[in-house]
Coordinates of C-alpha atoms in Angstrom, one line a residue:
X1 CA 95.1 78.9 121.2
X2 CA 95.6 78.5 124.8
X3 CA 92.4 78.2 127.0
X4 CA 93.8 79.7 129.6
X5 CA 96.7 80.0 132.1
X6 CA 97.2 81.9 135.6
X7 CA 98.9 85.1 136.6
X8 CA 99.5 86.7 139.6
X9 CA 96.5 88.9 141.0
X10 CA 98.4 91.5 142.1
X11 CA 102.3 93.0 142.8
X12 CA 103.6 91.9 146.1
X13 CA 106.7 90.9 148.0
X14 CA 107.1 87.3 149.8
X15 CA 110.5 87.3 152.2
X16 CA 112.3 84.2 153.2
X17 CA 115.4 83.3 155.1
X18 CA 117.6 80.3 154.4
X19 CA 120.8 80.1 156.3
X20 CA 120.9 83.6 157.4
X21 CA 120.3 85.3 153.8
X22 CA 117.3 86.7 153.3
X23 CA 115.2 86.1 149.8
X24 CA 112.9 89.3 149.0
X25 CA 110.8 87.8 146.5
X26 CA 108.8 90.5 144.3
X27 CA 105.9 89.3 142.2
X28 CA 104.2 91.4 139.4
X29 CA 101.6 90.9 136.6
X30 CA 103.4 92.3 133.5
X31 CA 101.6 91.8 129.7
X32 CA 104.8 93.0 128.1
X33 CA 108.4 92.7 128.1
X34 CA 108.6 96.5 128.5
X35 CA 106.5 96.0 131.9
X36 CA 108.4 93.4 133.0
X37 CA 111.6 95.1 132.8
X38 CA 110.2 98.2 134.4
X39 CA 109.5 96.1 138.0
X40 CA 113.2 94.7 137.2
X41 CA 115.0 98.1 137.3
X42 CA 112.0 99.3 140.1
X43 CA 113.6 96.3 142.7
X44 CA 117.0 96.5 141.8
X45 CA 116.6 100.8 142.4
X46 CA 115.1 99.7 146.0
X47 CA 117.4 97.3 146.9
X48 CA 120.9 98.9 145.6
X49 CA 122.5 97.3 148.7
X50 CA 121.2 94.0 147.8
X51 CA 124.2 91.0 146.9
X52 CA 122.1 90.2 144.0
X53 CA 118.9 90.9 142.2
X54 CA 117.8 88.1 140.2
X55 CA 114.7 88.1 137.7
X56 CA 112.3 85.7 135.4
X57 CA 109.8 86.4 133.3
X58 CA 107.4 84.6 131.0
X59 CA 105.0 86.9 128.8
X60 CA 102.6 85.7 126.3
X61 CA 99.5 82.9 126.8
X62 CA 102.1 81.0 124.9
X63 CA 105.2 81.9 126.9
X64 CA 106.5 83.4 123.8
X65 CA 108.7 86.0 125.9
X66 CA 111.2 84.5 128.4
X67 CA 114.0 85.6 130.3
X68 CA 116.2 85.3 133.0
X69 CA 119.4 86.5 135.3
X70 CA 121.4 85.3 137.5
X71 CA 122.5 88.6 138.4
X72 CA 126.2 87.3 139.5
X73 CA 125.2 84.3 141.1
X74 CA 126.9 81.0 139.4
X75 CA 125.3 80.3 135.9
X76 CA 122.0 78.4 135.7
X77 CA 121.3 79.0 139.6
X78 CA 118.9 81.5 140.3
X79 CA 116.9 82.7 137.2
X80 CA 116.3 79.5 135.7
X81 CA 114.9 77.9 138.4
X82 CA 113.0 80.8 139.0
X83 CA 111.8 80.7 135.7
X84 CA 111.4 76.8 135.6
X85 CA 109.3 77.5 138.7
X86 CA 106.6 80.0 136.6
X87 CA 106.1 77.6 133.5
X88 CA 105.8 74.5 136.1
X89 CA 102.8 76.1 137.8
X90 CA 101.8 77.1 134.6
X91 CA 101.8 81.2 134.9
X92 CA 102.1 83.5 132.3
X93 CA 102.6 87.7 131.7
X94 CA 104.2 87.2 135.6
X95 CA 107.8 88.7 136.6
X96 CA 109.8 87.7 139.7
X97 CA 112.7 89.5 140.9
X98 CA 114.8 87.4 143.9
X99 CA 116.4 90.1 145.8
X100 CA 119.1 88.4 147.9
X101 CA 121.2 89.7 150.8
X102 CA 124.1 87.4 151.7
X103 CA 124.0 86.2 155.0
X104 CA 127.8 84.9 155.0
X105 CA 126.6 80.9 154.6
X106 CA 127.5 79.5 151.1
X107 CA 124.6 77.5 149.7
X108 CA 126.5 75.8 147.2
X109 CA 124.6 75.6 143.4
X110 CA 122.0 73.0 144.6
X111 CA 121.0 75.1 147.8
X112 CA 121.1 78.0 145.5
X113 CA 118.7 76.0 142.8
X114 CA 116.4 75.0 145.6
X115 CA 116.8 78.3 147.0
X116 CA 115.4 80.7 144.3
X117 CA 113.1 78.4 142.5
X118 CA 111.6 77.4 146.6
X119 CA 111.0 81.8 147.0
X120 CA 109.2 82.0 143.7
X121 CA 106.9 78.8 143.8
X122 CA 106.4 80.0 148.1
X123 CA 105.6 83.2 147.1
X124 CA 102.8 82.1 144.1
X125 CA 101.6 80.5 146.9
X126 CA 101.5 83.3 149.5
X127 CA 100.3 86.1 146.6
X128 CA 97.7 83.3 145.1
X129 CA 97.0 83.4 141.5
X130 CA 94.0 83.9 139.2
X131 CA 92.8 81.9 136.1
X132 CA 93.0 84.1 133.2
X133 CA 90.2 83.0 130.0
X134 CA 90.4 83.9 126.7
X135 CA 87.6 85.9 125.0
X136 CA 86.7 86.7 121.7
X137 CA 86.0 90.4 121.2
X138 CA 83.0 91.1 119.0
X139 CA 80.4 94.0 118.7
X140 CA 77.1 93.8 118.7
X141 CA 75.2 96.0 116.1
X142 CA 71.2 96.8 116.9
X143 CA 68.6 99.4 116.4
X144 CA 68.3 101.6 119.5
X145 CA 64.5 100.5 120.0
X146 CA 66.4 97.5 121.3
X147 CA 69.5 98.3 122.4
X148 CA 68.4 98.8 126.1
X149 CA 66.5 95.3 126.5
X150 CA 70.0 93.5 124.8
X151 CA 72.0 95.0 127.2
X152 CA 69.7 94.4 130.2
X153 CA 70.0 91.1 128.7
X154 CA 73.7 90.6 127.9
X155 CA 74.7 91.4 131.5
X156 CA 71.8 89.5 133.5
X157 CA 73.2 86.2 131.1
X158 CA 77.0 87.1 132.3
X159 CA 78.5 88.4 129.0
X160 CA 81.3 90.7 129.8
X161 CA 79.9 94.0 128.4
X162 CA 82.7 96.2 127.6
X163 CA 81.4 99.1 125.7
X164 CA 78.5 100.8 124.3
X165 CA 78.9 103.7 121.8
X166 CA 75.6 105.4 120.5
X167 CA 75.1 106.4 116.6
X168 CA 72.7 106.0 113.9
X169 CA 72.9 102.3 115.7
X170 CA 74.0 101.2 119.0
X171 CA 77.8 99.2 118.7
X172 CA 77.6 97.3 122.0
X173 CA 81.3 95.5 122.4
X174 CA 80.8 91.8 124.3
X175 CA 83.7 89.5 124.9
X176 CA 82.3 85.9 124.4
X177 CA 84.8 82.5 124.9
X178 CA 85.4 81.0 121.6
X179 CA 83.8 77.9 122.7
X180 CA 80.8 79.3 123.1
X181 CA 80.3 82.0 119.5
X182 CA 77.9 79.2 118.1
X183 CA 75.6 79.3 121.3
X184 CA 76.2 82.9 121.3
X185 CA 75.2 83.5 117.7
X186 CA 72.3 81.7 118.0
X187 CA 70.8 83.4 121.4
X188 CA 71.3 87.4 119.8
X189 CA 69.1 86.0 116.9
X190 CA 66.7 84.8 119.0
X191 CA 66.5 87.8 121.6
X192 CA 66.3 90.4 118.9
X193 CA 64.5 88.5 116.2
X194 CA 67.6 88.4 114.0
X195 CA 67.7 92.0 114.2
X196 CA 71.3 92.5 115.3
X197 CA 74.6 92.0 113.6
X198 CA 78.0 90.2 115.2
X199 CA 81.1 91.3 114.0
X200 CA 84.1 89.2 115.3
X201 CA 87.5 91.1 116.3
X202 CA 90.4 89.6 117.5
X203 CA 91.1 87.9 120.9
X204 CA 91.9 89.1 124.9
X205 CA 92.6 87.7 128.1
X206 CA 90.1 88.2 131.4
X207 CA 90.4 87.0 134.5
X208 CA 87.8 84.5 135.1

């Protein structure tokens, strides 16, 4: 499983200029295809007077999803270095659309290479990024005579509390790293005096 990669904190737009055409780059977090198509046809609706509006996307912790387009430009200039750019600084469930607007200077294909994979990797860098961790969802199954104190005690020792639903017994949902379910395992027998149950569930990604 992937420990972690690095995704763009937020949508934004990053504008450069080379040789009198301007480069509208558009950054987005997206955690599925669907998503990342949506900011696709989004940019290219905004910019319908645009020359070209190229995209790249990688999806999945392990960049199971890709895709690109050069959107007219000459093949294999503009959305695979875009996309080369993403998995070089090592981002995943990220789209960029290049929204170009011709300035009447040919680039030729190495200024266009330089060109679109130089307005992703400057706008990463202008947006930042954030680490994203995995986490192992679980839930946490106690009495409700101690429910309260575990709770108190789950978020004063930093475990991402996600949920607490009240029945017969209290279900509190945690996500805990993977590297650390052993640890884990053994501190909820000791703070409830092996009172408490874990049940494991499948895994997520948080930023962290």
């Amino acid at each position: 499983m992937q420990e972690q990669f690095r995704t763009v904190a937020r949508e934004g737009v990053h504008e450069t200029e080379i040789k009198k055409s301007r480069f509208l780059t558009t950054l987005a977090p997206a955690a599925t295809e669907q998503a990342a198509q949506g900011v696709v046809r989004r940019v290219r609706e905004e910019h319908p007077g645009a020359n070209h509006n190229c995209f790249a996307y990688v999806i999945g912790a392990d960049a199971g999803i890709q895709k690109s387009s050069d959107d007219g430009e000459p093949g294999g200039t503009a959305g695979g270095p875009m996309q080369q750019m993403l998995l070089r600084r090592e981002t995943r469930d990220i789209v960029a659309v290049v929204t170009r607007y011709f300035g009447g200077i040919q680039l030729g294909a190495g200024g266009l290479i330089r060109a679109y994979g130089g307005a992703v990797g400057q706008a990463l860098d202008a947006l930042g990024t954030v680490a994203r961790r995995p986490m192992r969802l679980a839930t946490v199954t106690v009495d409700h005579q101690r429910a309260g104190k575990l709770e108190n005690d789950l978020r004063a020792t930093g475990r991402v509390v996600r949920e607490v639903r009240y029945g017969e017994q209290v279900r509190i949902g945690v996500g805990v790293p993977e590297s650390e379910l052993g640890e884990f395992r053994a501190w909820l027998a000791d703070a409830t005096a092996g009172a408490a149950t874990l049940e494991l569930g499948g895994v997520t990604y948080v930023d962290g």
